[in-house]
Structures are given as C-alpha cells and as structure tokens.
Short mmCIF file of C-alpha atoms in Angstrom, two decimals:
data_model
loop_
_atom_site.label_atom_id
_atom_site.label_comp_id
_atom_site.label_asym_id
_atom_site.label_seq_id
_atom_site.Cartn_x
_atom_site.Cartn_y
_atom_site.Cartn_z
CA UNK A 1 63.89 72.28 38.63
CA UNK A 2 65.13 70.82 35.35
CA UNK A 3 66.63 67.36 35.98
CA UNK A 4 69.95 68.17 34.29
CA UNK A 5 70.24 71.39 36.35
CA UNK A 6 69.58 69.48 39.58
CA UNK A 7 72.17 66.86 38.67
CA UNK A 8 74.77 69.45 37.63
CA UNK A 9 74.36 71.53 40.79
CA UNK A 10 74.33 68.40 42.94
CA UNK A 11 77.61 67.00 41.64
CA UNK A 12 79.23 70.40 42.17
CA UNK A 13 77.96 70.70 45.76
CA UNK A 14 75.86 73.76 45.10
CA UNK A 15 73.19 73.97 47.85
CA UNK A 16 69.78 74.55 46.29
CA UNK A 17 67.30 76.27 48.65
CA UNK A 18 69.84 76.27 51.47
CA UNK A 19 68.28 76.09 54.95
CA UNK A 20 68.27 79.65 56.31
CA UNK A 21 67.90 78.58 59.94
CA UNK A 22 71.01 76.44 59.64
CA UNK A 23 73.02 79.43 58.45
CA UNK A 24 71.46 81.68 61.11
CA UNK A 25 72.34 79.27 63.91
CA UNK A 26 75.93 78.93 62.70
CA UNK A 27 76.20 82.71 62.44
CA UNK A 28 74.80 83.21 65.95
CA UNK A 29 77.50 80.87 67.23
CA UNK A 30 80.08 82.94 65.35
CA UNK A 31 78.67 86.17 66.82
CA UNK A 32 78.77 84.77 70.35
CA UNK A 33 82.34 83.52 70.05
CA UNK A 34 83.46 86.76 68.42
CA UNK A 35 82.00 88.87 71.24
CA UNK A 36 83.87 86.65 73.70
CA UNK A 37 87.13 87.43 71.93
CA UNK A 38 87.52 84.12 70.13
CA UNK A 39 88.98 84.03 66.63
CA UNK A 40 86.10 83.29 64.26
CA UNK A 41 85.04 84.41 60.80
CA UNK A 42 82.83 87.31 61.89
CA UNK A 43 85.08 89.94 63.47
CA UNK A 44 82.39 91.43 65.81
CA UNK A 45 84.14 94.79 65.97
CA UNK A 46 83.16 97.06 68.85
CA UNK A 47 82.44 100.69 67.98
CA UNK A 48 82.09 102.22 71.48
CA UNK A 49 79.11 104.22 70.26
CA UNK A 50 75.33 104.20 70.05
CA UNK A 51 72.88 106.38 68.11
CA UNK A 52 72.85 109.90 69.62
CA UNK A 53 69.77 110.87 71.62
CA UNK A 54 69.51 114.30 69.97
CA UNK A 55 69.76 115.45 66.37
CA UNK A 56 72.89 117.30 65.20
CA UNK A 57 72.20 121.04 64.96
CA UNK A 58 74.18 124.06 63.80
CA UNK A 59 77.29 122.08 62.89
CA UNK A 60 79.19 121.09 59.76
CA UNK A 61 81.24 117.98 59.11
CA UNK A 62 83.38 116.77 56.21
CA UNK A 63 82.24 113.34 55.06
CA UNK A 64 84.45 110.82 53.29
CA UNK A 65 82.93 107.62 51.88
CA UNK A 66 85.57 105.12 50.79
CA UNK A 67 83.47 102.35 49.31
CA UNK A 68 84.13 99.28 47.22
CA UNK A 69 84.50 101.11 43.91
CA UNK A 70 83.98 104.84 44.46
CA UNK A 71 85.52 107.48 46.71
CA UNK A 72 83.07 110.24 47.63
CA UNK A 73 83.63 113.38 49.68
CA UNK A 74 81.37 116.29 50.63
CA UNK A 75 80.38 118.74 53.35
CA UNK A 76 77.26 118.09 55.43
CA UNK A 77 75.83 121.10 57.30
CA UNK A 78 73.05 120.72 59.87
CA UNK A 79 70.64 123.64 60.33
CA UNK A 80 69.37 124.70 63.75
CA UNK A 81 66.46 122.26 63.44
CA UNK A 82 68.80 119.43 62.44
CA UNK A 83 67.95 119.48 58.74
CA UNK A 84 71.03 118.40 56.75
CA UNK A 85 72.34 119.97 53.56
CA UNK A 86 74.94 118.26 51.38
CA UNK A 87 77.32 120.45 49.36
CA UNK A 88 80.71 120.24 47.62
CA UNK A 89 80.12 116.64 46.59
CA UNK A 90 82.83 115.03 44.47
CA UNK A 91 83.25 111.43 43.36
CA UNK A 92 86.29 109.60 42.04
CA UNK A 93 87.66 106.05 42.05
CA UNK A 94 88.70 104.34 45.26
CA UNK A 95 92.50 104.47 45.64
CA UNK A 96 94.09 101.07 45.09
CA UNK A 97 91.44 99.74 42.72
CA UNK A 98 93.34 100.28 39.47
CA UNK A 99 96.86 99.44 40.71
CA UNK A 100 98.76 98.60 43.89
CA UNK A 101 99.67 101.65 45.99
CA UNK A 102 102.22 102.20 48.75
CA UNK A 103 101.04 103.58 52.09
CA UNK A 104 102.23 107.08 51.18
CA UNK A 105 100.62 106.96 47.75
CA UNK A 106 97.34 105.76 49.26
CA UNK A 107 97.00 108.56 51.82
CA UNK A 108 98.38 111.20 49.45
CA UNK A 109 95.71 110.27 46.94
CA UNK A 110 93.01 110.64 49.60
CA UNK A 111 94.42 114.02 50.65
CA UNK A 112 94.42 115.18 47.02
CA UNK A 113 90.78 114.07 46.71
CA UNK A 114 89.88 116.33 49.66
CA UNK A 115 91.47 119.58 48.43
CA UNK A 116 88.05 121.11 47.68
CA UNK A 117 87.07 120.73 51.36
CA UNK A 118 90.18 122.20 52.97
CA UNK A 119 89.32 124.47 55.92
CA UNK A 120 85.56 123.88 55.77
CA UNK A 121 85.37 121.91 59.03
CA UNK A 122 87.65 120.45 61.68
CA UNK A 123 85.33 117.43 62.01
CA UNK A 124 85.75 114.57 59.55
CA UNK A 125 83.50 111.53 59.43
CA UNK A 126 85.30 108.82 57.49
CA UNK A 127 83.18 105.92 56.27
CA UNK A 128 85.88 103.33 55.65
CA UNK A 129 84.13 100.21 54.40
CA UNK A 130 86.75 97.63 55.26
CA UNK A 131 87.48 95.55 58.39
CA UNK A 132 88.86 98.00 60.97
CA UNK A 133 89.46 97.62 64.69
CA UNK A 134 87.81 100.72 66.12
CA UNK A 135 89.62 102.49 68.97
CA UNK A 136 87.85 104.21 71.84
CA UNK A 137 88.87 107.65 70.52
CA UNK A 138 87.03 106.98 67.24
CA UNK A 139 90.09 106.17 65.13
CA UNK A 140 90.66 102.70 63.73
CA UNK A 141 93.34 100.20 62.70
CA UNK A 142 92.85 98.51 59.31
CA UNK A 143 92.72 94.73 59.66
CA UNK A 144 92.77 94.00 55.94
CA UNK A 145 91.42 95.30 52.66
CA UNK A 146 88.59 93.54 50.83
CA UNK A 147 86.83 94.17 47.50
CA UNK A 148 90.13 93.80 45.64
CA UNK A 149 91.72 97.04 46.94
CA UNK A 150 95.48 96.76 46.53
CA UNK A 151 97.43 98.71 49.16
CA UNK A 152 98.99 96.10 51.48
CA UNK A 153 101.25 98.59 53.30
CA UNK A 154 98.13 100.27 54.70
CA UNK A 155 97.01 97.12 56.53
CA UNK A 156 97.78 97.48 60.23
CA UNK A 157 97.88 101.30 60.03
CA UNK A 158 95.85 103.68 62.20
CA UNK A 159 93.77 105.23 59.43
CA UNK A 160 92.73 108.58 60.96
CA UNK A 161 96.21 109.26 62.27
CA UNK A 162 97.80 108.56 58.88
CA UNK A 163 95.21 110.66 57.07
CA UNK A 164 95.72 113.59 59.46
CA UNK A 165 99.47 113.46 58.76
CA UNK A 166 98.85 113.42 55.00
CA UNK A 167 96.41 116.33 55.24
CA UNK A 168 98.92 118.31 57.28
CA UNK A 169 101.46 117.85 54.45
CA UNK A 170 98.78 119.23 52.12
CA UNK A 171 98.39 122.38 54.25
CA UNK A 172 95.48 121.45 56.53
CA UNK A 173 95.08 122.64 60.13
CA UNK A 174 96.74 120.43 62.76
CA UNK A 175 93.58 120.08 64.89
CA UNK A 176 91.34 117.65 63.03
CA UNK A 177 88.84 115.30 64.65
CA UNK A 178 88.64 112.22 62.43
CA UNK A 179 86.10 109.52 63.26
CA UNK A 180 86.13 106.19 61.42
CA UNK A 181 82.91 104.32 60.73
CA UNK A 182 82.05 101.22 58.77
CA UNK A 183 79.34 101.73 56.14
CA UNK A 184 76.98 99.41 58.00
CA UNK A 185 77.41 101.53 61.14
CA UNK A 186 76.69 104.67 59.09
CA UNK A 187 73.59 103.00 57.67
CA UNK A 188 72.40 102.08 61.16
CA UNK A 189 72.93 105.66 62.41
CA UNK A 190 71.00 107.03 59.41
CA UNK A 191 68.09 104.71 60.14
CA UNK A 192 68.06 105.73 63.80
CA UNK A 193 68.07 109.43 62.85
CA UNK A 194 65.34 109.24 60.18
CA UNK A 195 62.35 107.14 61.23
CA UNK A 196 59.10 107.53 59.35
CA UNK A 197 56.68 109.94 61.02
CA UNK A 198 54.78 108.18 63.77
CA UNK A 199 57.09 105.16 63.86
CA UNK A 200 59.08 103.93 66.83
CA UNK A 201 61.67 101.18 66.66
CA UNK A 202 63.02 98.95 69.40
CA UNK A 203 66.45 98.64 67.78
CA UNK A 204 68.34 99.24 64.55
CA UNK A 205 70.34 97.26 62.01
CA UNK A 206 72.52 98.53 59.18
CA UNK A 207 72.96 96.17 56.23
CA UNK A 208 74.93 96.55 53.02
CA UNK A 209 74.62 94.30 49.98
CA UNK A 210 76.32 96.06 47.10
CA UNK A 211 79.89 95.58 45.96
CA UNK A 212 80.45 93.94 49.36
CA UNK A 213 78.27 92.54 52.12
CA UNK A 214 78.11 93.25 55.86
CA UNK A 215 75.81 93.97 58.80
CA UNK A 216 75.77 95.89 62.08
CA UNK A 217 73.38 95.83 65.04
CA UNK A 218 73.10 97.22 68.58
CA UNK A 219 74.29 94.78 71.23
CA UNK A 220 72.70 95.04 74.66
CA UNK A 221 74.67 94.76 77.88
CA UNK A 222 74.80 91.06 78.68
CA UNK A 223 76.36 89.14 81.56
CA UNK A 224 77.69 86.68 78.98
CA UNK A 225 80.08 89.42 77.79
CA UNK A 226 81.68 91.03 80.87
CA UNK A 227 82.66 94.66 80.34
CA UNK A 228 80.76 95.00 77.07
CA UNK A 229 78.49 98.02 77.33
CA UNK A 230 75.52 98.62 75.01
CA UNK A 231 76.95 99.64 71.64
CA UNK A 232 76.84 99.16 67.88
CA UNK A 233 78.70 96.05 66.71
CA UNK A 234 80.12 95.86 63.20
CA UNK A 235 79.83 92.14 62.51
CA UNK A 236 82.09 91.93 59.44
CA UNK A 237 79.93 88.95 58.52
CA UNK A 238 81.17 89.03 54.94
CA UNK A 239 84.06 87.06 56.47
CA UNK A 240 81.76 84.41 57.98
CA UNK A 241 83.06 81.05 56.80
CA UNK A 242 80.88 78.34 58.37
CA UNK A 243 78.75 77.95 55.27
CA UNK A 244 78.56 75.45 52.42
CA UNK A 245 80.49 76.30 49.28
CA UNK A 246 80.25 74.84 45.80
CA UNK A 247 83.00 73.89 43.38
CA UNK A 248 82.31 77.16 41.56
CA UNK A 249 82.98 79.16 44.73
CA UNK A 250 86.25 77.37 45.35
CA UNK A 251 87.31 77.84 41.72
CA UNK A 252 86.75 81.60 41.87
CA UNK A 253 88.27 81.92 45.35
CA UNK A 254 91.56 80.48 44.09
CA UNK A 255 91.72 83.20 41.43
CA UNK A 256 90.85 86.09 43.75
CA UNK A 257 93.41 88.49 45.21
CA UNK A 258 92.93 87.02 48.70
CA UNK A 259 92.01 83.34 48.57
CA UNK A 260 90.32 82.01 51.69
CA UNK A 261 89.13 85.44 52.87
CA UNK A 262 85.68 87.04 52.69
CA UNK A 263 83.93 83.71 52.19
CA UNK A 264 80.34 84.85 52.75
CA UNK A 265 80.95 88.01 50.74
CA UNK A 266 82.28 85.95 47.83
CA UNK A 267 79.14 83.83 47.78
CA UNK A 268 76.84 86.61 46.72
CA UNK A 269 77.97 90.24 46.84
CA UNK A 270 78.10 92.36 43.72
CA UNK A 271 81.87 92.17 43.27
CA UNK A 272 81.79 88.38 43.15
CA UNK A 273 78.44 86.99 42.03
CA UNK A 274 79.27 87.57 38.36
CA UNK A 275 82.67 85.80 38.52
CA UNK A 276 81.10 82.85 40.37
CA UNK A 277 78.39 82.69 37.68
CA UNK A 278 81.23 82.63 35.13
CA UNK A 279 82.78 79.57 36.81
CA UNK A 280 79.38 77.88 36.86
CA UNK A 281 78.65 78.49 33.17
CA UNK A 282 82.11 77.51 31.96
CA UNK A 283 81.77 74.22 33.87
CA UNK A 284 78.26 73.72 32.46
CA UNK A 285 79.57 74.36 28.97
CA UNK A 286 82.44 71.89 29.32
CA UNK A 287 80.12 69.25 30.74
CA UNK A 288 77.62 69.81 27.90
CA UNK A 289 74.69 70.60 30.16
CA UNK A 290 73.35 72.67 27.23
CA UNK A 291 72.95 71.64 23.61
CA UNK A 292 76.26 71.18 21.79
CA UNK A 293 76.30 74.59 20.08
CA UNK A 294 75.41 76.51 23.24
CA UNK A 295 77.73 74.40 25.42
CA UNK A 296 80.63 75.35 23.16
CA UNK A 297 79.83 79.06 23.64
CA UNK A 298 79.76 78.82 27.41
CA UNK A 299 82.87 76.64 27.58
CA UNK A 300 84.78 79.52 25.99
CA UNK A 301 83.05 82.35 27.90
CA UNK A 302 85.49 85.23 28.45
CA UNK A 303 84.08 86.91 31.59
CA UNK A 304 80.83 87.73 33.36
CA UNK A 305 79.67 90.47 35.72
CA UNK A 306 76.82 90.65 38.21
CA UNK A 307 75.18 93.23 35.95
CA UNK A 308 75.29 90.69 33.09
CA UNK A 309 73.50 88.16 35.29
CA UNK A 310 70.86 90.63 36.45
CA UNK A 311 70.16 91.98 32.95
CA UNK A 312 69.62 88.45 31.70
CA UNK A 313 67.26 87.43 34.52
CA UNK A 314 65.16 90.56 34.01
CA UNK A 315 64.90 89.96 30.23
CA UNK A 316 65.90 86.33 29.49
CA UNK A 317 64.51 86.36 25.95
CA UNK A 318 66.25 89.55 24.88
CA UNK A 319 69.39 89.46 22.75
CA UNK A 320 70.36 92.89 24.08
CA UNK A 321 72.21 91.45 27.08
CA UNK A 322 75.31 89.27 27.05
CA UNK A 323 73.77 86.00 28.19
CA UNK A 324 70.58 86.52 26.23
CA UNK A 325 72.61 86.99 23.06
CA UNK A 326 74.62 83.81 23.73
CA UNK A 327 71.48 81.72 24.23
CA UNK A 328 69.35 83.36 21.52
CA UNK A 329 69.81 80.55 18.99
CA UNK A 330 69.58 77.77 21.58
CA UNK A 331 66.72 75.41 22.30
CA UNK A 332 63.84 76.03 24.69
CA UNK A 333 65.56 73.68 27.15
CA UNK A 334 68.78 75.70 26.87
CA UNK A 335 66.80 78.77 27.89
CA UNK A 336 65.26 76.95 30.83
CA UNK A 337 68.61 75.60 32.03
CA UNK A 338 70.41 78.94 31.82
CA UNK A 339 67.64 80.76 33.64
CA UNK A 340 67.50 78.18 36.44
CA UNK A 341 71.28 78.23 36.90
CA UNK A 342 71.46 82.01 37.18
CA UNK A 343 68.36 82.14 39.34
CA UNK A 344 69.85 79.56 41.72
CA UNK A 345 72.80 81.89 42.31
CA UNK A 346 70.59 84.89 42.99
CA UNK A 347 68.26 82.88 45.20
CA UNK A 348 71.26 81.80 47.27
CA UNK A 349 72.29 85.44 47.54
CA UNK A 350 68.87 86.33 48.96
CA UNK A 351 69.02 83.48 51.47
CA UNK A 352 72.45 84.57 52.69
CA UNK A 353 71.26 88.18 53.03
CA UNK A 354 68.19 87.05 54.97
CA UNK A 355 70.41 84.92 57.23
CA UNK A 356 72.58 87.90 58.17
CA UNK A 357 69.60 90.17 58.84
CA UNK A 358 67.87 87.47 60.88
CA UNK A 359 70.98 86.78 62.97
CA UNK A 360 71.42 90.49 63.69
CA UNK A 361 67.76 90.88 64.68
CA UNK A 362 67.86 87.85 66.97
CA UNK A 363 71.11 88.99 68.57
CA UNK A 364 69.67 92.46 69.24
CA UNK A 365 67.12 90.89 71.60
CA UNK A 366 64.45 93.30 70.36
CA UNK A 367 61.52 93.34 67.94
CA UNK A 368 59.12 91.41 70.16
CA UNK A 369 56.50 94.18 70.08
CA UNK A 370 54.83 94.38 66.67
CA UNK A 371 54.29 98.13 67.15
CA UNK A 372 58.04 98.65 67.77
CA UNK A 373 59.84 96.44 65.26
CA UNK A 374 63.56 96.27 64.57
CA UNK A 375 64.47 98.84 61.91
CA UNK A 376 66.64 97.39 59.15
CA UNK A 377 68.15 100.11 57.01
CA UNK A 378 69.34 98.29 53.90
CA UNK A 379 71.62 99.73 51.25
CA UNK A 380 73.19 98.54 48.02
CA UNK A 381 72.40 97.97 44.39
CA UNK A 382 72.71 94.19 44.76
CA UNK A 383 70.02 94.23 47.47
CA UNK A 384 67.55 96.53 45.74
CA UNK A 385 68.29 96.05 42.02
CA UNK A 386 69.46 92.46 41.52
CA UNK A 387 66.60 90.28 40.26
CA UNK A 388 64.12 89.44 43.08
CA UNK A 389 66.66 89.72 45.91
CA UNK A 390 64.70 92.29 47.94
CA UNK A 391 61.33 90.56 47.60
CA UNK A 392 62.82 87.18 48.49
CA UNK A 393 64.71 88.50 51.51
CA UNK A 394 61.54 90.08 52.86
CA UNK A 395 59.58 86.86 52.38
CA UNK A 396 62.27 84.74 54.05
CA UNK A 397 62.40 87.12 57.03
CA UNK A 398 58.64 87.03 57.44
CA UNK A 399 58.96 83.26 57.83
CA UNK A 400 62.17 82.95 59.87
CA UNK A 401 61.65 85.96 62.15
CA UNK A 402 57.92 86.75 62.38
CA UNK A 403 56.27 83.35 61.94
CA UNK A 404 58.89 81.19 63.65
CA UNK A 405 60.23 83.51 66.36
CA UNK A 406 57.77 86.35 66.87
CA UNK A 407 60.39 88.97 66.00
CA UNK A 408 59.04 91.91 64.00
CA UNK A 409 61.04 93.97 61.54
CA UNK A 410 60.73 96.85 59.11
CA UNK A 411 63.04 97.23 56.09
CA UNK A 412 63.66 100.85 55.12
CA UNK A 413 65.92 102.77 52.76
CA UNK A 414 66.96 106.41 52.88
CA UNK A 415 68.42 108.73 50.28
CA UNK A 416 72.06 109.59 51.04
CA UNK A 417 71.95 107.24 54.03
CA UNK A 418 75.68 106.49 54.25
CA UNK A 419 76.60 110.17 53.87
CA UNK A 420 74.19 111.35 56.56
CA UNK A 421 74.99 108.49 58.92
CA UNK A 422 78.69 109.20 58.56
CA UNK A 423 78.09 112.90 59.27
CA UNK A 424 76.18 111.99 62.43
CA UNK A 425 78.98 109.65 63.49
CA UNK A 426 81.58 112.32 62.81
CA UNK A 427 79.90 114.60 65.37
CA UNK A 428 79.46 112.07 68.20
CA UNK A 429 81.42 113.19 71.27
CA UNK A 430 83.72 110.51 72.65
#
C-alpha cells in the first residue's frame, strides 16, 4: 500500500484488512445474546417457519416485494408439478423514499400499487425488507425503517393488518391471508426450493447485499435456547454494531436520517458505500493526500454514489466515469492513491459480507459433510456487481470456513429468487 494512503487511513482509524475471525466471533456473541432475548445489535427475529417439505402445486399467490428502492408486485402461479409462472408484474418506487408519508398515505399508496392484482388470489406473500417482529400467525410488527424510508407513523404498526384494512377500503375481499417475510428469509426459501440437480444441502442461508445488508439462517433446536424450535432466524445483522468504524463512517452517520442505527449496513451496503467514499475523498482532498490540483477537486466534491465508485474501480484510467474524469489530469501517484482508497472500502465490504455468511454458517451447526454443504443463496447488485466483492467473499470463506473450521459451503444465485421465495412463504400453512 502507498505510504501516504496507509498513513491517511491509519490516522482516521480505517481498519485495513480487518480480521474476519474477530468480526465473526463478535457476531456469534451477538447472535447468542439475541436468541436469549438480550438487547444487542442483531435483532435475531424468529420467523416460526422452516422450508416446506413439498413443492407448492396448483396454487396462486400475490407477491409484494417492498425493497430498498423499488416496490414490485406480481402474481405467482404454481402448476401441478410445482413449476412457477410470474405474471402481472409491475414496478414502482418504494413509498416513503421521495418524501415523508403518514401511516394512511403509506398504506394507501401500497393499496393503489396493487390495483392490477385485485381478486386474483386471497393469499399474499409480502416481502417487507425492514426489521419486523414476526408474529406466529405470519403477520409482523415494524420495528423501524432503514434505507432512508420516511414514514415514522408506520413504525410499531402490524403491517399485514394495516394493509388488509387499506385493501378493504379499495374494494378487496375481507378474507385475505397476508404473510410477512424478510427478503433474506425469501432468499433462503428460494434456495431450499431450487437446488441444482443432484445436489443436497445440509442447511440454507439467505444473504442480501444490495441497497441494504442482512442474513438469515436455520437455527437448530438447542438446549441453550429453551422453547426455541428449529426455524429460520432473520438476523438483522445490518444493525450489528460491535465493529470498528472510521472517522469517515462517523461523519456520514451523523448526516444520515437515523444516526447510530444500521451500523454494519452503513459500513458497506449499496445505499451507503458511496456516501462514505465521499467523506473519505473530501477528507483526503482537504489534507492534500493528492497533488495540489487534484486535492482541490476532491476537497470540493459535491456527492458520490456506490455506482460511481464501482465504475471507477472497473475502469480507473477512463475519463467516462466521475472519479476517472476528476483524476484524469493527475499524476501517476494520484491514480495509485485514489485506486487504493476506493479499493480499501470495497475490500472492507467483502470482509464484512464474508463475516456475516461465516457467522450464519457456523451458527447453523451444519456443513461438516463436504458432499452436503451449507447452501448460501446470495442476492444483490453490491454482492455480484461491485468490483471484486463476490470473488473476495468466496476466497475469504474458503479460508475461514473450509480451511480453518471444516465447514463446507456453496454460493448460489437464482433468477427471481426473492419473488419465488416470497410466493413459497405466502403459501406456508401456519
């Protein structure tokens, strides 16, 4: 690493090549305390469900996917052999992204978004990708919004119940079965339902690294947790907070809508990596880490997105991306410094992702047979498209899980995974 980069990151407490095992061990402690009902960063939300033993057949379900940026809705119909067909797909913006909404406005907007699906099924699978306390009947109470959604009156509400009331006002049938799922739970269910031909897995993990970050795994019955039956646990590990943070992380956190919340998520998910990179480059510009001309440009940088960072790392010598254009007339050392700074952020992202996946795999207690690994269904543009994240995560897991612990894993992805997993969840009998 360039000496000036090492010095700059060091004085701002940015951990270079952070120890993954240290993060894993802290996260396992969080998981254990959370399952015991202690207040910790990771919520460890119980879902009261496991992957179904048989494929859905001959049924239809309305699927809602309320993600970090987009709101998607469609109908999923399962043929007699369980083959799914997706129809009536529509996509719009997530309510509460553009402006703050009241509770009534929030649910009315969702109901309006579902008009094209009215009467097509009484079963609704609702992938609601925010921290929710799941109830035994499949409904859920919103703990808090993340990903900068602005609808504070909705926090504390029973989501399915409120949606059913809004749909009734819009002319829907009274008898609706609404099941809430987190996107990581939907991902896990999709992985369990769609193994590669000839493959068997000992357990399943759902992992999201896109706009936000989170993981889910299947917890075995364990005497350490009295009354906890085998079930999927939504970790909400984007809220994990026992991890080192740099000055850049603190600077961005103070400007965010909810300071002090979603600490792990703010370190490296797609909604936040760009803004943290902005804080890093502005500081580097003011401290003249670059040559004078380039330092002046970065000191007055207006904004930065994760896409800007990724485009630069993929093509650092191109002037067709924002950072490449800013550095185009700099020195060779300027180029080296900028690349190493942005790469350090992305490398940290990969280490955090690997830590979550490793902790979930270890906590599952499975994967000890190489022929029946733990299936990790991973989803998200940050995981698969951000520069080198996927390849680094896989390499770190080979070391931390396979070499060090003898735990075997298989990372998979599936087309329409969240949609199909949500449909499966929406048909699970409680």
